[in-house]
Amino acid sequence: MSQPLRWHNGRQSLRRRLLTTLLVPLTALLLLNSLITYIGALIYANHVHDVSLVDDTLTLVQMMATKSPDGQVAPQAKFLLEYEPEGRNYFSVFSAKHGLIAGHAALKPPGGLFTDGMAPQLYDIQIENHAMRAASIQMPNPREAGDQLEVTVAETLRDRHLEARQILLLSIPAQALLIIAAFLLVWLGVNTSLRQLEPLTKQLANREHDLAPIGDADVPVEILPLTRTIDGLFARLRAMLALHERFIADAAHQLRTPLAGLSVHAERARSTSDQATIQDALDHIQRLILRANRTSSQLLALTRAQTAGHDAGDTQLLDLATLIPELVGQRVHEALAADIDLGYEGPAGPLLIEGDCHRLQEMLDNLIDNGLRYAGRGSLMTVSLDREGDGICLAVEDNGPGVPPAWIERLGERFFRVPGSEEQGSGLGLAIVQRIAEWHNARVRYKSASNTSGLRVEIVFPQYTQ
């Protein structure tokens, strides 16, 4: 079976990473469970031995009361009380009047131990560097009135720890089998779950030029962010391919006429020896070359203007009150050559937007070119800036022949030229303006010029706010 998610060249696979991530906590869980089991077993062993220790103490008390007429412990009882395979246990009998009667002198109950009558008391004690557990009880001396006996039996902790370890060793195999079974189930679950990605992988591998969305059907919830990201990438690729196809179609459409004219006038120049005819053909060829060059430049500008979205670093803070007069000043000489009075009006204060300087220059150049081409000689053209609510309005107005109201709504369409216009153009200038304005989240308005028959184009930019 294929392993579509396994990395080659020594890189870790997703499957291995998932299993490793699960195995480490399972191992830690086994260790923690073993510790908890040992502590629980030790608590249980302590309880059982404490009960047995109290029973041994009560048994010794009973022996002292019924079978020891002289207050001494029989040798057989002493042997049983002190016997331990790996060492010994201890006992002691202290009299309030006579001191130690029997047993080990170091095994004396601490002062203040007995506060609730005759009940046995359990406590920890250290004897000969051995940690021990002891049980003590008070009883009246059956052989001497007015005397109190303190009977104590103690044992080492070895048996308690040994029993706890035995319980732990008995439980570890069962716990290990449980962890192994859980790990195998996790392995099976991971493999089964990852197999759900194989149809998606095969579907993408079998695609050649299909950029249709994958969609959410039959896609696991955990993979939806990935598939939606891929769908977003496909959408951007489709938009880019559509833009390229449109550019090719537009170029073919717009360059067909100039190229056909070039062919006709080149044939004219070749088929005659008349210098006037040749010169006229060459003049036409030069004009057609300039037209084709402008058309191709505007097609490229339109394609750049149609690129979607702002990437990081595309925009910067711009002061239109400084930038626009500078850009207008660069076109004054062309306006003078065309016999058009080009001027600027605007406030002195800063007018800040977030934008791209090169795109704004291209937009303004197309607006000015449109006026230079269609306003006519002796016309007046004014570029102005003003605040408009929360925005900044950039306007280019001329007093030329203008555009009939019936056609104003179509300005900004690709390749649209006002019917009856004698000037040759590509119909792309205002389309470029429209796209660059959209790129800046600005609005474009086309109006008749105030108090004249000319055209006024307004672009309202959102003002920069901190």
CSV table of C-alpha atoms in Angstrom, one decimal:
chain,number,residue,atom,x,y,z
A,1,MET,CA,0.0,0.0,0.0
A,2,SER,CA,1.3,3.5,-0.8
A,3,GLN,CA,2.5,5.8,1.9
A,4,PRO,CA,1.4,9.2,0.5
A,5,LEU,CA,2.2,11.2,3.6
A,6,ARG,CA,5.7,9.7,4.3
A,7,TRP,CA,8.6,12.0,3.6
A,8,HIS,CA,11.6,10.8,1.7
A,9,ASN,CA,15.3,11.6,2.2
A,10,GLY,CA,15.2,10.7,5.9
A,11,ARG,CA,12.4,13.1,6.9
A,12,GLN,CA,9.9,12.0,9.5
A,13,SER,CA,6.5,11.0,8.3
A,14,LEU,CA,3.3,12.3,9.7
A,15,ARG,CA,2.4,8.7,10.7
A,16,ARG,CA,5.6,8.3,12.7
A,17,ARG,CA,5.2,11.7,14.3
A,18,LEU,CA,1.7,10.9,15.4
A,19,LEU,CA,2.7,7.5,16.8
A,20,THR,CA,5.8,8.9,18.6
A,21,THR,CA,3.7,11.7,20.1
A,22,LEU,CA,1.2,9.1,21.5
A,23,LEU,CA,3.9,6.6,22.6
A,24,VAL,CA,5.7,9.0,24.9
A,25,PRO,CA,2.6,9.9,26.9
A,26,LEU,CA,1.6,6.3,27.1
A,27,THR,CA,5.1,5.3,28.5
A,28,ALA,CA,4.9,8.2,31.0
A,29,LEU,CA,1.4,7.0,31.9
A,30,LEU,CA,2.8,3.5,32.5
A,31,LEU,CA,5.5,4.9,34.9
A,32,LEU,CA,3.0,7.1,36.7
A,33,ASN,CA,0.5,4.3,37.0
A,34,SER,CA,3.3,2.1,38.4
A,35,LEU,CA,4.2,4.7,41.0
A,36,ILE,CA,0.6,5.1,42.0
A,37,THR,CA,0.2,1.3,42.2
A,38,TYR,CA,3.3,1.0,44.4
A,39,ILE,CA,2.1,3.8,46.7
A,40,GLY,CA,-1.4,2.2,47.0
A,41,ALA,CA,0.1,-1.2,47.6
A,42,LEU,CA,2.3,0.2,50.3
A,43,ILE,CA,-0.6,1.9,52.0
A,44,TYR,CA,-2.5,-1.3,51.9
A,45,ALA,CA,0.5,-3.3,53.3
A,46,ASN,CA,0.9,-0.8,56.1
A,47,HIS,CA,-2.8,-1.1,57.0
A,48,VAL,CA,-2.7,-4.9,57.1
A,49,HIS,CA,0.6,-4.9,59.1
A,50,ASP,CA,-0.7,-2.2,61.5
A,51,VAL,CA,-3.8,-4.4,62.2
A,52,SER,CA,-1.5,-7.5,62.7
A,53,LEU,CA,0.8,-5.4,65.0
A,54,VAL,CA,-2.1,-4.3,67.1
A,55,ASP,CA,-3.3,-7.9,67.3
A,56,ASP,CA,0.2,-9.1,68.4
A,57,THR,CA,0.2,-6.4,71.1
A,58,LEU,CA,-3.2,-7.4,72.4
A,59,THR,CA,-2.1,-11.1,72.4
A,60,LEU,CA,0.9,-10.2,74.5
A,61,VAL,CA,-1.3,-8.3,76.9
A,62,GLN,CA,-3.5,-11.3,77.2
A,63,MET,CA,-0.6,-13.6,77.8
A,64,MET,CA,0.7,-11.2,80.5
A,65,ALA,CA,-2.6,-11.1,82.2
A,66,THR,CA,-3.4,-14.9,82.2
A,67,LYS,CA,-0.2,-16.9,81.7
A,68,SER,CA,2.6,-15.0,83.3
A,69,PRO,CA,2.3,-15.1,87.1
A,70,ASP,CA,5.7,-13.4,87.6
A,71,GLY,CA,5.2,-10.7,85.0
A,72,GLN,CA,7.8,-12.3,82.7
A,73,VAL,CA,7.3,-13.4,79.1
A,74,ALA,CA,7.8,-17.1,78.3
A,75,PRO,CA,10.8,-18.0,76.1
A,76,GLN,CA,8.5,-19.5,73.5
A,77,ALA,CA,6.4,-16.3,73.2
A,78,LYS,CA,9.6,-14.2,73.2
A,79,PHE,CA,10.9,-16.2,70.3
A,80,LEU,CA,7.7,-15.8,68.3
A,81,LEU,CA,7.6,-12.1,69.0
A,82,GLU,CA,11.2,-11.4,68.0
A,83,TYR,CA,11.4,-13.8,65.0
A,84,GLU,CA,11.9,-12.5,61.5
A,85,PRO,CA,13.6,-14.3,58.7
A,86,GLU,CA,15.8,-11.4,57.7
A,87,GLY,CA,16.4,-9.9,61.1
A,88,ARG,CA,14.2,-9.5,64.3
A,89,ASN,CA,11.3,-7.8,65.8
A,90,TYR,CA,11.2,-6.3,69.3
A,91,PHE,CA,8.9,-6.1,72.3
A,92,SER,CA,9.0,-4.5,75.7
A,93,VAL,CA,7.1,-4.4,78.9
A,94,PHE,CA,7.7,-1.4,81.2
A,95,SER,CA,6.3,-1.0,84.7
A,96,ALA,CA,5.5,2.5,86.0
A,97,LYS,CA,7.1,1.5,89.4
A,98,HIS,CA,9.8,-1.0,88.4
A,99,GLY,CA,10.9,0.1,84.9
A,100,LEU,CA,11.8,-2.6,82.3
A,101,ILE,CA,10.3,-5.9,83.1
A,102,ALA,CA,10.9,-7.8,79.8
A,103,GLY,CA,12.0,-7.1,76.3
A,104,HIS,CA,14.2,-4.5,74.7
A,105,ALA,CA,15.1,-1.4,76.8
A,106,ALA,CA,15.2,0.9,73.8
A,107,LEU,CA,11.6,0.2,72.9
A,108,LYS,CA,10.0,2.6,75.3
A,109,PRO,CA,6.8,4.5,74.3
A,110,PRO,CA,7.3,8.3,74.0
A,111,GLY,CA,5.9,10.5,76.7
A,112,GLY,CA,2.3,11.8,76.2
A,113,LEU,CA,1.5,8.9,73.9
A,114,PHE,CA,-1.5,7.6,75.8
A,115,THR,CA,-4.3,10.2,75.9
A,116,ASP,CA,-7.5,8.2,75.3
A,117,GLY,CA,-7.4,5.5,77.9
A,118,MET,CA,-6.5,1.9,77.1
A,119,ALA,CA,-6.7,2.0,73.2
A,120,PRO,CA,-3.5,0.7,71.4
A,121,GLN,CA,-1.4,3.5,69.9
A,122,LEU,CA,0.6,3.2,66.7
A,123,TYR,CA,3.8,5.2,66.0
A,124,ASP,CA,7.1,5.1,64.1
A,125,ILE,CA,10.4,4.6,66.0
A,126,GLN,CA,14.1,4.2,65.2
A,127,ILE,CA,16.0,1.3,66.9
A,128,GLU,CA,19.6,0.4,66.1
A,129,ASN,CA,19.4,2.4,62.8
A,130,HIS,CA,16.3,0.4,61.8
A,131,ALA,CA,13.1,2.2,61.0
A,132,MET,CA,10.3,0.4,62.8
A,133,ARG,CA,6.6,0.5,63.4
A,134,ALA,CA,5.4,0.1,67.0
A,135,ALA,CA,2.1,-0.5,68.8
A,136,SER,CA,1.8,0.3,72.5
A,137,ILE,CA,-1.0,-0.2,75.1
A,138,GLN,CA,-1.4,0.5,78.8
A,139,MET,CA,-2.8,-2.1,81.2
A,140,PRO,CA,-3.0,-2.4,85.0
A,141,ASN,CA,-0.4,-4.7,86.5
A,142,PRO,CA,-2.3,-7.8,87.4
A,143,ARG,CA,0.3,-8.7,90.1
A,144,GLU,CA,0.5,-5.3,91.8
A,145,ALA,CA,-2.3,-2.9,92.6
A,146,GLY,CA,-1.7,0.7,91.6
A,147,ASP,CA,1.0,-0.2,89.0
A,148,GLN,CA,0.6,0.4,85.2
A,149,LEU,CA,2.3,-1.6,82.5
A,150,GLU,CA,3.2,-0.3,79.0
A,151,VAL,CA,3.3,-3.2,76.6
A,152,THR,CA,4.9,-2.6,73.2
A,153,VAL,CA,5.5,-4.7,70.1
A,154,ALA,CA,7.5,-3.3,67.1
A,155,GLU,CA,8.4,-4.7,63.7
A,156,THR,CA,10.7,-3.6,60.9
A,157,LEU,CA,9.2,-2.1,57.6
A,158,ARG,CA,10.9,-4.7,55.4
A,159,ASP,CA,7.9,-7.0,55.0
A,160,ARG,CA,5.7,-4.0,54.2
A,161,HIS,CA,7.9,-2.8,51.3
A,162,LEU,CA,8.4,-6.3,50.1
A,163,GLU,CA,4.7,-6.9,49.8
A,164,ALA,CA,4.2,-3.6,48.0
A,165,ARG,CA,6.9,-4.5,45.5
A,166,GLN,CA,5.3,-7.9,45.0
A,167,ILE,CA,2.0,-6.3,44.3
A,168,LEU,CA,3.7,-3.9,41.9
A,169,LEU,CA,5.5,-6.7,40.0
A,170,LEU,CA,2.2,-8.5,39.7
A,171,SER,CA,0.4,-5.5,38.3
A,172,ILE,CA,3.1,-4.3,35.8
A,173,PRO,CA,2.6,-7.2,33.2
A,174,ALA,CA,-1.2,-6.4,33.1
A,175,GLN,CA,-0.5,-2.7,32.8
A,176,ALA,CA,2.1,-3.3,30.1
A,177,LEU,CA,-0.3,-5.5,28.1
A,178,LEU,CA,-2.9,-2.8,28.5
A,179,ILE,CA,-0.5,-0.1,27.2
A,180,ILE,CA,0.6,-2.3,24.3
A,181,ALA,CA,-3.0,-3.0,23.4
A,182,ALA,CA,-3.8,0.7,23.5
A,183,PHE,CA,-0.7,1.4,21.4
A,184,LEU,CA,-1.8,-1.1,18.8
A,185,LEU,CA,-5.2,0.4,18.7
A,186,VAL,CA,-3.7,3.8,18.2
A,187,TRP,CA,-1.5,2.4,15.4
A,188,LEU,CA,-4.5,0.9,13.7
A,189,GLY,CA,-6.5,4.1,14.2
A,190,VAL,CA,-3.8,6.3,12.8
A,191,ASN,CA,-3.3,4.1,9.7
A,192,THR,CA,-7.0,3.8,9.1
A,193,SER,CA,-7.5,7.6,9.4
A,194,LEU,CA,-4.5,8.5,7.2
A,195,ARG,CA,-5.9,6.2,4.5
A,196,GLN,CA,-8.8,8.6,4.1
A,197,LEU,CA,-6.3,11.1,2.6
A,198,GLU,CA,-5.4,8.7,-0.2
A,199,PRO,CA,-8.5,9.4,-2.4
A,200,LEU,CA,-7.7,13.2,-2.1
A,201,THR,CA,-4.1,12.6,-3.0
A,202,LYS,CA,-5.0,10.5,-6.0
A,203,GLN,CA,-7.6,13.1,-7.1
A,204,LEU,CA,-5.0,15.9,-7.0
A,205,ALA,CA,-2.3,13.7,-8.7
A,206,ASN,CA,-4.7,12.8,-11.5
A,207,ARG,CA,-5.4,16.5,-12.3
A,208,GLU,CA,-3.5,18.0,-15.2
A,209,HIS,CA,-5.0,21.4,-16.0
A,210,ASP,CA,-8.1,21.2,-13.8
A,211,LEU,CA,-8.1,24.0,-11.3
A,212,ALA,CA,-11.7,23.5,-10.1
A,213,PRO,CA,-12.1,23.7,-6.3
A,214,ILE,CA,-11.7,20.5,-4.3
A,215,GLY,CA,-14.7,21.3,-2.2
A,216,ASP,CA,-15.6,20.2,1.3
A,217,ALA,CA,-17.4,16.9,0.4
A,218,ASP,CA,-15.9,13.8,1.8
A,219,VAL,CA,-13.0,15.8,3.3
A,220,PRO,CA,-12.2,15.2,7.0
A,221,VAL,CA,-12.7,18.2,9.2
A,222,GLU,CA,-9.1,18.3,10.2
A,223,ILE,CA,-8.0,18.6,6.6
A,224,LEU,CA,-10.5,21.3,5.6
A,225,PRO,CA,-8.1,24.2,6.3
A,226,LEU,CA,-5.6,22.6,4.0
A,227,THR,CA,-8.1,21.9,1.2
A,228,ARG,CA,-9.6,25.4,1.5
A,229,THR,CA,-6.1,26.9,1.3
A,230,ILE,CA,-5.5,24.8,-1.9
A,231,ASP,CA,-8.9,26.0,-3.2
A,232,GLY,CA,-7.8,29.6,-2.6
A,233,LEU,CA,-4.5,28.9,-4.4
A,234,PHE,CA,-6.5,27.4,-7.3
A,235,ALA,CA,-8.7,30.5,-7.4
A,236,ARG,CA,-5.7,32.8,-7.6
A,237,LEU,CA,-4.2,30.7,-10.4
A,238,ARG,CA,-7.5,30.7,-12.3
A,239,ALA,CA,-7.7,34.5,-12.0
A,240,MET,CA,-4.1,34.8,-13.1
A,241,LEU,CA,-4.6,32.5,-16.1
A,242,ALA,CA,-7.8,34.4,-17.0
A,243,LEU,CA,-5.8,37.6,-16.8
A,244,HIS,CA,-3.2,36.2,-19.1
A,245,GLU,CA,-5.7,34.9,-21.5
A,246,ARG,CA,-7.5,38.3,-21.5
A,247,PHE,CA,-4.2,40.0,-22.1
A,248,ILE,CA,-3.5,37.8,-25.1
A,249,ALA,CA,-7.0,38.3,-26.5
A,250,ASP,CA,-6.8,42.1,-25.9
A,251,ALA,CA,-3.3,42.3,-27.6
A,252,ALA,CA,-4.5,40.3,-30.6
A,253,HIS,CA,-7.6,42.5,-30.8
A,254,GLN,CA,-5.8,45.8,-30.4
A,255,LEU,CA,-2.7,45.1,-32.5
A,256,ARG,CA,-4.6,43.5,-35.4
A,257,THR,CA,-5.4,46.9,-37.0
A,258,PRO,CA,-2.0,48.5,-36.6
A,259,LEU,CA,-0.2,45.4,-37.9
A,260,ALA,CA,-2.6,45.1,-40.9
A,261,GLY,CA,-1.9,48.8,-41.6
A,262,LEU,CA,1.8,48.3,-41.4
A,263,SER,CA,1.5,45.5,-43.9
A,264,VAL,CA,-0.6,47.6,-46.3
A,265,HIS,CA,1.7,50.7,-46.2
A,266,ALA,CA,4.9,48.5,-46.4
A,267,GLU,CA,3.4,47.0,-49.6
A,268,ARG,CA,2.7,50.5,-50.9
A,269,ALA,CA,6.3,51.5,-50.3
A,270,ARG,CA,7.6,48.4,-52.0
A,271,SER,CA,5.3,48.6,-55.1
A,272,THR,CA,6.1,52.2,-56.2
A,273,SER,CA,9.2,54.3,-57.0
A,274,ASP,CA,7.4,57.5,-56.3
A,275,GLN,CA,9.2,59.2,-53.5
A,276,ALA,CA,6.2,61.1,-52.3
A,277,THR,CA,4.2,57.9,-52.0
A,278,ILE,CA,7.0,56.1,-50.3
A,279,GLN,CA,7.4,59.0,-47.8
A,280,ASP,CA,3.7,59.0,-47.1
A,281,ALA,CA,3.7,55.2,-46.5
A,282,LEU,CA,6.7,55.6,-44.2
A,283,ASP,CA,4.8,58.4,-42.2
A,284,HIS,CA,1.8,56.1,-41.9
A,285,ILE,CA,4.1,53.2,-40.8
A,286,GLN,CA,5.7,55.4,-38.1
A,287,ARG,CA,2.3,56.5,-36.8
A,288,LEU,CA,1.1,52.9,-36.7
A,289,ILE,CA,4.2,51.8,-34.8
A,290,LEU,CA,3.7,54.6,-32.3
A,291,ARG,CA,0.0,53.5,-31.9
A,292,ALA,CA,1.0,49.8,-31.5
A,293,ASN,CA,3.6,50.8,-29.0
A,294,ARG,CA,1.2,52.9,-27.0
A,295,THR,CA,-1.5,50.1,-27.2
A,296,SER,CA,1.0,47.4,-25.9
A,297,SER,CA,2.1,49.7,-23.1
A,298,GLN,CA,-1.4,50.4,-22.0
A,299,LEU,CA,-2.3,46.7,-22.2
A,300,LEU,CA,0.7,45.9,-19.9
A,301,ALA,CA,-0.4,48.8,-17.6
A,302,LEU,CA,-4.0,47.4,-17.5
A,303,THR,CA,-2.7,43.9,-16.7
A,304,ARG,CA,-0.6,45.3,-13.9
A,305,ALA,CA,-3.5,47.3,-12.6
A,306,GLN,CA,-5.7,44.2,-12.5
A,307,THR,CA,-3.4,42.3,-10.2
A,308,ALA,CA,-5.4,41.4,-7.1
A,309,GLY,CA,-4.9,42.4,-3.6
A,310,HIS,CA,-2.2,44.1,-1.6
A,311,ASP,CA,0.8,42.1,-0.6
A,312,ALA,CA,3.0,43.0,2.3
A,313,GLY,CA,5.2,46.0,1.4
A,314,ASP,CA,3.0,47.0,-1.6
A,315,THR,CA,1.7,50.2,0.0
A,316,GLN,CA,3.4,53.0,1.8
A,317,LEU,CA,2.2,56.2,3.5
A,318,LEU,CA,1.9,58.9,0.8
A,319,ASP,CA,1.2,62.7,1.1
A,320,LEU,CA,-0.9,63.5,-2.0
A,321,ALA,CA,-0.5,67.2,-1.3
A,322,THR,CA,3.2,66.8,-2.0
A,323,LEU,CA,3.1,63.9,-4.6
A,324,ILE,CA,0.4,65.2,-7.0
A,325,PRO,CA,1.8,68.7,-7.6
A,326,GLU,CA,5.2,67.1,-8.4
A,327,LEU,CA,3.6,64.6,-10.9
A,328,VAL,CA,1.6,67.4,-12.5
A,329,GLY,CA,4.8,69.5,-12.9
A,330,GLN,CA,6.4,66.7,-14.9
A,331,ARG,CA,3.7,67.0,-17.6
A,332,VAL,CA,3.6,70.8,-18.0
A,333,HIS,CA,6.0,70.8,-21.0
A,334,GLU,CA,3.8,68.3,-22.8
A,335,ALA,CA,0.7,70.4,-22.1
A,336,LEU,CA,2.4,73.5,-23.4
A,337,ALA,CA,3.4,71.7,-26.6
A,338,ALA,CA,-0.3,70.7,-27.0
A,339,ASP,CA,-1.3,74.3,-26.3
A,340,ILE,CA,-3.2,73.3,-23.2
A,341,ASP,CA,-3.1,75.2,-19.9
A,342,LEU,CA,-2.4,72.6,-17.2
A,343,GLY,CA,-2.6,73.7,-13.6
A,344,TYR,CA,-3.0,72.5,-10.0
A,345,GLU,CA,-5.2,73.5,-7.1
A,346,GLY,CA,-5.1,72.1,-3.6
A,347,PRO,CA,-4.7,72.7,0.2
A,348,ALA,CA,-1.3,73.2,1.8
A,349,GLY,CA,-1.8,70.7,4.6
A,350,PRO,CA,-0.9,67.0,4.4
A,351,LEU,CA,-3.3,64.7,2.7
A,352,LEU,CA,-2.2,61.2,3.7
A,353,ILE,CA,-3.3,57.9,2.1
A,354,GLU,CA,-1.8,54.4,1.9
A,355,GLY,CA,-0.9,53.6,-1.7
A,356,ASP,CA,1.6,52.8,-4.3
A,357,CYS,CA,3.5,55.8,-5.8
A,358,HIS,CA,4.1,54.2,-9.2
A,359,ARG,CA,0.5,53.1,-9.7
A,360,LEU,CA,-0.7,56.6,-8.7
A,361,GLN,CA,1.7,58.1,-11.3
A,362,GLU,CA,0.4,55.8,-13.9
A,363,MET,CA,-3.2,56.7,-13.0
A,364,LEU,CA,-2.6,60.4,-13.1
A,365,ASP,CA,-0.6,60.1,-16.4
A,366,ASN,CA,-3.6,58.4,-18.0
A,367,LEU,CA,-6.0,61.1,-16.8
A,368,ILE,CA,-3.7,63.8,-18.1
A,369,ASP,CA,-3.2,61.9,-21.4
A,370,ASN,CA,-6.9,61.6,-21.8
A,371,GLY,CA,-7.3,65.4,-21.4
A,372,LEU,CA,-4.4,66.2,-23.7
A,373,ARG,CA,-5.8,63.9,-26.4
A,374,TYR,CA,-9.5,64.9,-26.3
A,375,ALA,CA,-9.7,68.4,-24.7
A,376,GLY,CA,-8.3,70.2,-27.8
A,377,ARG,CA,-5.9,73.0,-28.3
A,378,GLY,CA,-6.4,76.1,-26.3
A,379,SER,CA,-8.2,74.2,-23.5
A,380,LEU,CA,-7.8,74.5,-19.8
A,381,MET,CA,-7.1,71.5,-17.6
A,382,THR,CA,-7.0,71.6,-13.8
A,383,VAL,CA,-5.8,68.9,-11.4
A,384,SER,CA,-7.2,69.5,-7.9
A,385,LEU,CA,-7.1,67.9,-4.4
A,386,ASP,CA,-9.7,68.4,-1.6
A,387,ARG,CA,-11.0,66.7,1.5
A,388,GLU,CA,-14.4,65.0,1.1
A,389,GLY,CA,-15.8,63.7,4.4
A,390,ASP,CA,-13.4,60.9,5.6
A,391,GLY,CA,-11.8,60.8,2.1
A,392,ILE,CA,-9.5,62.7,-0.2
A,393,CYS,CA,-10.8,63.7,-3.7
A,394,LEU,CA,-8.4,63.9,-6.6
A,395,ALA,CA,-10.1,65.5,-9.6
A,396,VAL,CA,-8.9,66.1,-13.2
A,397,GLU,CA,-11.2,68.6,-15.1
A,398,ASP,CA,-11.0,70.1,-18.6
A,399,ASN,CA,-13.2,72.5,-20.6
A,400,GLY,CA,-13.0,70.5,-23.8
A,401,PRO,CA,-16.0,69.0,-25.8
A,402,GLY,CA,-16.7,66.6,-22.9
A,403,VAL,CA,-18.7,63.4,-23.1
A,404,PRO,CA,-22.5,63.2,-23.9
A,405,PRO,CA,-24.5,62.2,-20.8
A,406,ALA,CA,-25.6,59.0,-22.5
A,407,TRP,CA,-22.1,57.7,-22.6
A,408,ILE,CA,-20.7,58.8,-19.3
A,409,GLU,CA,-21.8,55.6,-17.5
A,410,ARG,CA,-19.7,53.5,-19.9
A,411,LEU,CA,-16.4,55.4,-19.3
A,412,GLY,CA,-13.9,53.1,-17.7
A,413,GLU,CA,-14.9,50.1,-19.8
A,414,ARG,CA,-12.1,48.4,-21.6
A,415,PHE,CA,-11.8,49.5,-25.3
A,416,PHE,CA,-14.8,51.8,-25.0
A,417,ARG,CA,-14.4,55.0,-27.1
A,418,VAL,CA,-17.1,57.7,-27.3
A,419,PRO,CA,-18.8,57.4,-30.7
A,420,GLY,CA,-17.9,60.2,-33.1
A,421,SER,CA,-14.5,60.9,-31.5
A,422,GLU,CA,-12.0,61.9,-34.2
A,423,GLU,CA,-9.0,61.1,-32.0
A,424,GLN,CA,-7.4,57.7,-32.3
A,425,GLY,CA,-7.1,55.8,-29.0
A,426,SER,CA,-7.1,52.3,-27.5
A,427,GLY,CA,-10.0,52.9,-25.1
A,428,LEU,CA,-7.8,51.6,-22.2
A,429,GLY,CA,-6.8,54.8,-20.5
A,430,LEU,CA,-9.8,55.3,-18.2
A,431,ALA,CA,-10.0,51.5,-17.7
A,432,ILE,CA,-6.5,51.6,-16.3
A,433,VAL,CA,-7.6,54.5,-14.0
A,434,GLN,CA,-10.6,52.5,-12.9
A,435,ARG,CA,-8.5,49.4,-12.0
A,436,ILE,CA,-5.8,51.4,-10.2
A,437,ALA,CA,-8.4,53.2,-8.2
A,438,GLU,CA,-10.0,49.9,-7.2
A,439,TRP,CA,-6.6,48.6,-6.2
A,440,HIS,CA,-6.4,51.6,-3.7
A,441,ASN,CA,-10.0,50.9,-2.5
A,442,ALA,CA,-10.9,54.3,-4.1
A,443,ARG,CA,-14.1,55.3,-5.9
A,444,VAL,CA,-14.2,56.8,-9.5
A,445,ARG,CA,-16.8,59.3,-10.6
A,446,TYR,CA,-17.3,60.7,-14.1
A,447,LYS,CA,-19.1,64.0,-14.4
A,448,SER,CA,-19.6,66.9,-16.7
A,449,ALA,CA,-17.2,69.7,-15.8
A,450,SER,CA,-18.7,72.5,-13.7
A,451,ASN,CA,-20.0,75.5,-15.8
A,452,THR,CA,-18.4,74.1,-19.0
A,453,SER,CA,-18.9,71.3,-21.5
A,454,GLY,CA,-15.8,69.4,-20.5
A,455,LEU,CA,-15.3,66.2,-18.5
A,456,ARG,CA,-14.5,65.9,-14.8
A,457,VAL,CA,-13.0,62.7,-13.4
A,458,GLU,CA,-13.0,62.3,-9.6
A,459,ILE,CA,-11.1,59.6,-7.6
A,460,VAL,CA,-12.0,59.5,-3.8
A,461,PHE,CA,-9.4,57.8,-1.7
A,462,PRO,CA,-9.9,56.6,1.9
A,463,GLN,CA,-7.9,58.9,4.1
A,464,TYR,CA,-5.1,57.4,6.3
A,465,THR,CA,-6.0,57.2,10.0
A,466,GLN,CA,-3.7,56.0,12.7
